Coordinates of C-alpha atoms in Angstrom, one line a residue:
M1 CA 0.0 0.0 0.0
L2 CA 2.8 2.4 0.8
E3 CA 4.5 1.7 -2.5
R4 CA 1.2 2.4 -4.3
S5 CA 0.9 5.7 -2.5
A6 CA 4.6 6.5 -3.4
E7 CA 3.8 5.9 -7.1
W8 CA 0.8 8.2 -6.8
L9 CA 3.0 10.9 -5.3
A10 CA 5.7 10.4 -7.9
R11 CA 3.1 11.2 -10.6
H12 CA 1.9 14.3 -8.8
N13 CA 3.3 17.1 -11.1
R14 CA 2.9 19.8 -8.5
L15 CA 5.7 18.2 -6.4
P16 CA 9.3 19.1 -7.2
T17 CA 11.0 16.7 -9.6
S18 CA 13.5 15.8 -6.8
A19 CA 10.7 14.7 -4.5
R20 CA 8.9 12.8 -7.2
A21 CA 12.2 11.0 -7.9
V22 CA 12.5 9.9 -4.3
F23 CA 8.9 8.5 -4.2
G24 CA 9.3 7.0 -7.7
Y25 CA 12.4 5.1 -6.7
Y26 CA 10.7 3.9 -3.5
A27 CA 7.8 2.7 -5.6
Q28 CA 10.1 0.9 -8.0
A29 CA 12.7 -0.6 -5.6
G30 CA 10.9 -0.6 -2.3
V31 CA 13.8 1.5 -0.9
F32 CA 13.3 4.6 1.2
D33 CA 16.6 5.6 2.8
V34 CA 16.5 8.8 4.8
G35 CA 20.2 8.5 5.6
S36 CA 21.0 8.7 1.9
L37 CA 19.3 12.1 1.7
R38 CA 21.4 13.5 4.5
L39 CA 24.5 12.0 2.7
K40 CA 23.5 13.9 -0.4
R41 CA 23.7 17.2 1.4
R42 CA 27.2 16.3 2.6
V43 CA 28.4 15.3 -0.8
D44 CA 26.8 18.2 -2.6
S45 CA 28.5 20.6 -0.2
R46 CA 31.9 18.9 -0.8
I47 CA 31.5 19.1 -4.6
E48 CA 30.4 22.7 -4.6
G49 CA 33.5 23.5 -2.6
Y50 CA 35.7 21.9 -5.2
V51 CA 34.0 23.8 -8.0
E52 CA 34.2 27.1 -6.1
D53 CA 37.9 26.6 -5.4
T54 CA 38.5 25.8 -9.1
F55 CA 36.5 28.8 -10.4
G56 CA 38.3 31.1 -7.9
A57 CA 41.5 30.4 -9.7
V58 CA 39.8 31.0 -13.1
E59 CA 38.4 34.3 -11.8
E60 CA 41.8 35.5 -10.8
A61 CA 43.3 34.7 -14.2
I62 CA 40.4 36.4 -16.1
A63 CA 40.6 39.5 -13.9
E64 CA 44.3 39.8 -14.6
E65 CA 43.8 39.3 -18.4
F66 CA 41.0 41.9 -18.6
G67 CA 42.4 44.4 -16.1
Y68 CA 39.8 44.1 -13.4
E69 CA 40.4 43.8 -9.6
Y70 CA 37.8 41.1 -9.4
V71 CA 35.4 39.2 -11.7
S72 CA 32.7 36.6 -11.2
F73 CA 32.8 33.5 -13.4
D74 CA 30.4 30.7 -13.7
Y75 CA 30.1 27.7 -16.1
G76 CA 27.0 25.6 -16.4
T77 CA 27.5 21.8 -16.8
K78 CA 25.5 18.7 -16.1
L79 CA 28.5 16.4 -16.1
L80 CA 29.4 16.4 -12.4
L81 CA 26.6 14.3 -11.0
P82 CA 28.4 10.9 -11.4
A83 CA 31.3 12.3 -9.3
N84 CA 28.8 13.3 -6.6
L85 CA 27.3 9.8 -6.7
T86 CA 30.7 8.1 -6.5
L87 CA 31.9 10.1 -3.6
G88 CA 28.6 9.4 -1.8
Y89 CA 29.0 5.6 -2.6
L90 CA 32.5 5.7 -1.1
Y91 CA 31.5 7.7 2.0
R92 CA 28.9 5.0 2.6
H93 CA 30.6 1.8 1.7
A94 CA 34.4 2.4 2.1
D95 CA 36.3 2.4 5.3
E96 CA 36.4 5.9 6.8
S97 CA 40.2 5.7 6.7
V98 CA 40.2 6.0 2.9
H99 CA 37.6 8.9 2.7
H100 CA 40.4 11.5 2.3
K101 CA 41.8 9.6 -0.7
A102 CA 38.2 9.4 -2.1
E103 CA 37.9 13.1 -1.8
Q104 CA 41.3 13.6 -3.6
V105 CA 40.3 11.5 -6.5
T106 CA 36.9 13.2 -6.6
R107 CA 38.5 16.6 -6.8
L108 CA 40.6 15.4 -9.7
A109 CA 37.5 13.8 -11.4
V110 CA 35.5 17.1 -11.1
E111 CA 38.3 19.2 -12.6
A112 CA 39.0 16.7 -15.4
L113 CA 35.3 16.6 -16.3
L114 CA 35.1 20.4 -16.3
D115 CA 38.3 20.5 -18.5
G116 CA 36.9 18.0 -21.0
D117 CA 33.5 19.7 -21.2
M118 CA 35.1 23.1 -21.8
R119 CA 37.4 21.7 -24.5
D120 CA 34.3 20.4 -26.3
A121 CA 32.5 23.7 -26.0
I122 CA 35.6 25.6 -27.4
N123 CA 35.9 23.1 -30.3
D124 CA 32.3 23.7 -31.1
D125 CA 32.5 27.5 -30.8
E126 CA 29.8 27.4 -28.0
Y127 CA 30.5 30.1 -25.4
D128 CA 27.1 30.8 -23.9
D129 CA 27.7 28.7 -20.8
F130 CA 30.8 30.8 -19.9
E131 CA 29.4 33.6 -17.8
V132 CA 31.2 36.6 -16.4
D133 CA 29.9 39.8 -14.7
F134 CA 31.2 42.3 -17.2
A135 CA 30.1 43.2 -20.7
A136 CA 31.7 40.7 -23.1
D137 CA 31.4 40.4 -26.8
T138 CA 31.9 37.2 -28.7
A139 CA 35.7 37.6 -28.9
D140 CA 35.8 38.3 -25.1
R141 CA 33.7 35.2 -24.4
R142 CA 36.0 33.1 -26.5
R143 CA 39.0 34.4 -24.6
V144 CA 37.3 33.8 -21.2
A145 CA 36.6 30.2 -22.3
E146 CA 40.3 29.8 -23.3
I147 CA 41.5 31.2 -20.0
A148 CA 39.2 29.0 -18.0
Q149 CA 40.2 25.8 -19.9
E150 CA 43.9 26.6 -19.6
V151 CA 43.7 27.2 -15.9
I152 CA 41.8 24.0 -15.2
Q153 CA 44.0 21.9 -17.5
S154 CA 47.0 23.1 -15.6
R155 CA 45.3 22.2 -12.3
V156 CA 44.4 18.8 -13.7
D157 CA 48.0 18.1 -14.8
R158 CA 49.3 19.0 -11.4
Q159 CA 46.9 16.7 -9.7
F160 CA 47.7 13.8 -12.0
S161 CA 51.3 14.1 -11.0
T162 CA 50.3 13.2 -7.4
H163 CA 48.5 10.0 -8.4
P164 CA 49.7 6.7 -9.8
E165 CA 50.7 6.9 -13.5
D166 CA 47.9 4.4 -14.6
V167 CA 45.3 6.9 -13.3
R168 CA 46.4 9.3 -16.0
D169 CA 46.7 6.4 -18.5
V170 CA 43.0 5.5 -18.1
Y171 CA 41.9 9.1 -18.5
D172 CA 43.9 9.5 -21.7
W173 CA 42.5 6.3 -23.0
A174 CA 38.9 7.6 -22.5
V175 CA 39.7 10.9 -24.1
A176 CA 41.2 9.2 -27.1
I177 CA 38.0 7.2 -27.6
S178 CA 35.8 10.2 -27.2
E179 CA 37.8 12.3 -29.6
R180 CA 37.7 9.5 -32.2
H181 CA 33.9 9.4 -31.9
Q182 CA 33.8 13.2 -32.5
E183 CA 36.0 12.8 -35.6
E184 CA 33.3 10.5 -37.0
D185 CA 30.7 13.3 -36.8
P186 CA 31.1 14.5 -40.5
Y187 CA 30.6 10.9 -41.7
F188 CA 27.4 10.5 -39.6
R189 CA 26.1 13.9 -40.8
E190 CA 26.6 12.8 -44.4
L191 CA 24.7 9.6 -43.7
M192 CA 21.9 11.6 -42.1
E193 CA 21.7 13.9 -45.1
R194 CA 21.5 10.9 -47.5
A195 CA 19.0 9.1 -45.3
R196 CA 16.7 12.2 -45.3
D197 CA 16.6 11.9 -49.0
G198 CA 15.4 8.4 -48.7
E199 CA 18.6 6.6 -49.7
A200 CA 18.2 3.0 -48.6
E201 CA 21.9 2.4 -48.3
A202 CA 22.3 5.3 -45.9
L203 CA 19.4 4.1 -43.7
A204 CA 21.0 0.6 -43.6
A205 CA 24.3 2.2 -42.5
I206 CA 22.7 4.2 -39.7
R207 CA 21.0 1.0 -38.5
D208 CA 24.2 -1.1 -38.7
E209 CA 26.9 1.4 -37.9
Y210 CA 25.1 3.7 -35.4
K211 CA 22.1 2.0 -33.8
F212 CA 23.5 -1.5 -33.6
A213 CA 27.2 -0.8 -34.0
G214 CA 29.5 -3.5 -32.5
F215 CA 32.6 -2.9 -30.4
E216 CA 36.0 -3.9 -31.8
E217 CA 36.8 -4.9 -28.2
E218 CA 33.8 -5.3 -26.0
P219 CA 34.1 -3.5 -22.6
S220 CA 34.0 -6.1 -19.8
L221 CA 31.7 -3.7 -17.9
F222 CA 28.6 -4.8 -19.8
S223 CA 26.6 -8.0 -19.6
E224 CA 25.6 -9.9 -22.8
G225 CA 22.1 -8.4 -22.6
E226 CA 23.4 -4.9 -22.3
L227 CA 25.7 -5.3 -25.3
S228 CA 22.6 -5.8 -27.4
L229 CA 21.1 -2.4 -26.3
P230 CA 20.4 0.0 -29.2
Y231 CA 23.0 2.8 -29.6
L232 CA 25.2 1.3 -26.8
K233 CA 28.5 1.5 -28.7
T234 CA 28.1 5.0 -30.2
Q235 CA 26.8 6.4 -26.9
Y236 CA 29.4 4.7 -24.8
D237 CA 32.1 6.3 -27.1
R238 CA 30.3 9.6 -26.9
V239 CA 29.7 9.9 -23.2
G240 CA 29.8 6.6 -21.3
V241 CA 33.5 6.0 -21.7
I242 CA 34.4 9.1 -19.7
Y243 CA 32.5 7.8 -16.7
D244 CA 33.8 4.3 -17.2
A245 CA 37.3 5.8 -16.9
M246 CA 36.3 8.0 -14.0
I247 CA 35.3 4.8 -12.0
Q248 CA 38.6 3.2 -13.1
M249 CA 40.5 6.2 -11.8
Y250 CA 39.1 5.5 -8.3
R251 CA 40.0 1.9 -8.6
R252 CA 43.5 2.5 -9.8
S253 CA 44.0 4.8 -6.8
G254 CA 43.3 1.8 -4.5
L255 CA 39.6 2.4 -3.8
E256 CA 37.1 -0.5 -4.2
I257 CA 33.9 0.0 -6.2
E258 CA 31.5 -2.8 -7.0
D259 CA 30.7 -3.6 -10.7
D260 CA 27.0 -3.0 -10.1
F261 CA 27.6 0.6 -9.1
H262 CA 30.1 1.1 -12.0
R263 CA 27.6 -0.2 -14.5
S264 CA 24.7 1.9 -13.0
I265 CA 26.7 5.1 -13.4
V266 CA 27.5 4.4 -17.1
L267 CA 24.0 3.3 -18.0
A268 CA 22.4 6.3 -16.2
I269 CA 24.6 8.8 -18.0
I270 CA 23.8 7.2 -21.4
G271 CA 20.2 7.3 -20.5
A272 CA 20.4 10.9 -19.5
Q273 CA 22.1 11.8 -22.8
L274 CA 19.3 10.3 -24.7
W275 CA 16.3 11.2 -22.5
L276 CA 17.3 14.7 -21.6
D277 CA 19.8 16.2 -24.0
D278 CA 18.9 14.4 -27.3
V279 CA 15.2 14.7 -26.7
D280 CA 15.5 18.4 -25.8
D281 CA 17.7 19.1 -28.8
Y282 CA 15.7 17.1 -31.3
P283 CA 14.3 20.1 -33.3
A284 CA 17.7 21.8 -33.5
D285 CA 19.5 18.6 -34.2
M286 CA 17.1 17.7 -37.0
A287 CA 17.5 21.1 -38.5
D288 CA 21.3 21.0 -38.2
G289 CA 21.7 17.5 -39.6
Q290 CA 23.1 16.1 -36.3
L291 CA 22.7 12.4 -36.0
T292 CA 21.7 11.3 -32.5
P293 CA 19.7 8.3 -31.3
V294 CA 16.6 10.4 -31.3
T295 CA 17.0 11.8 -34.9
A296 CA 18.1 8.3 -36.0
E297 CA 14.8 6.8 -34.7
Y298 CA 12.8 9.3 -36.7
L299 CA 14.8 8.5 -39.8
L300 CA 14.6 4.7 -39.4
T301 CA 10.9 4.6 -38.5
D302 CA 8.3 5.7 -41.1
D303 CA 5.6 6.2 -38.5
E304 CA 6.2 9.2 -36.1
T305 CA 4.1 7.7 -33.4
A306 CA 6.2 4.5 -33.5
A307 CA 9.4 6.5 -33.5
H308 CA 8.2 8.5 -30.4
E309 CA 7.5 5.2 -28.6
Q310 CA 10.9 3.8 -29.6
V311 CA 12.7 6.8 -28.1
V312 CA 10.8 6.5 -24.9
N313 CA 11.3 2.8 -24.6
I314 CA 15.0 2.8 -25.4
S315 CA 15.7 5.7 -23.0
H316 CA 13.7 4.0 -20.2
E317 CA 15.5 0.7 -20.8
Y318 CA 18.8 2.3 -20.0
L319 CA 17.3 4.0 -16.9
D320 CA 15.5 0.9 -15.7
R321 CA 18.8 -1.1 -15.9
A322 CA 20.7 1.8 -14.1
E323 CA 18.1 1.7 -11.3
R324 CA 18.3 -2.1 -10.9
Q325 CA 22.1 -2.0 -10.8
A326 CA 22.0 0.9 -8.2
T327 CA 19.7 -1.2 -6.0
A328 CA 22.0 -4.2 -6.3
A329 CA 24.9 -1.9 -5.3
D330 CA 22.9 -0.5 -2.3
S331 CA 23.3 3.0 -3.8
T332 CA 20.0 4.8 -3.1
L333 CA 21.4 8.1 -4.4
T334 CA 22.2 6.6 -7.8
G335 CA 18.7 5.0 -8.0
I336 CA 17.1 8.3 -7.2
A337 CA 19.3 10.1 -9.7
A338 CA 18.2 7.7 -12.5
E339 CA 14.6 8.2 -11.4
Y340 CA 15.1 11.9 -11.5
I341 CA 16.4 11.7 -15.0
R342 CA 13.4 9.7 -16.0
R343 CA 10.9 12.2 -14.5
D344 CA 12.8 15.3 -15.7
G345 CA 12.5 14.3 -19.4
D346 CA 9.9 15.9 -21.7
P347 CA 9.0 13.8 -24.7
S348 CA 6.2 16.2 -25.6
I349 CA 9.0 18.1 -27.5
L350 CA 9.0 15.2 -30.0
P351 CA 6.5 14.7 -32.8
P352 CA 3.8 13.6 -33.3

């Protein structure tokens, strides 16, 4: 009865999404963990402190460059949640004697994720997320972005020098895979253009090389069932590999993390990419010729209603699996995060 009540509350749109996620996860998994909510406040405060410290160094460099005594800098990113969840997992499951090491690796992970996200934004000439409190034209924003990335890269390099060498190796491995995927973008754009003209060969290539692409070397992270998920390979290369590497950075620093938790993080981030970013960006991506799992489904499926259902089903399959793995790992925060992603999506953006 309590679980039915929780599901009713989870569907109550007047409640904040965060509250609906808590009730929704309880309804799905039967887990209501008050301690995890207190833990979330502790973790969020720690991560916010790392970001403030990092941005303080960026602000000093920007102020010096532009001749101000002080400037305020902010950068919006959604990429840090897995670092929050991992620190929370280690606070809860690891011996207290290794918490300091967990915090050190988390600080490195946070700054490395910021560095990578800023690099991508600069490569794409996207500067809107780099915010300062003085009037800045496009050229100024570009320079602000360059300064911020340079400062954070320098901080990341210094931190890597204090960790075992193979921590840096796994990070470089992930970046190489991600960059290789980005280099394939012109090819996928060409396929999309040809597919929109109805070319059967291009549609077949999207199905075989994008939706159901196979790994040259299958990651040991995934089960046989997960390896058959649509878009797994392309989205692992696009976003999942970075968080696979993040977990491996903790492990190579001597911290123990269960496979269930590892898998839940990667599946949740791929689900978030599809269900939040790619769904939200569908109109712009379709207009711009950007191939994503969402635009691919609308190309591969003649019926828009069927395509809509496919996007929902595929996204939810990733999130369902992430929640089950989080429950197996006794990581309530990760389960709630996956449920938050599910309830924060807005498929009404999509046709029909």
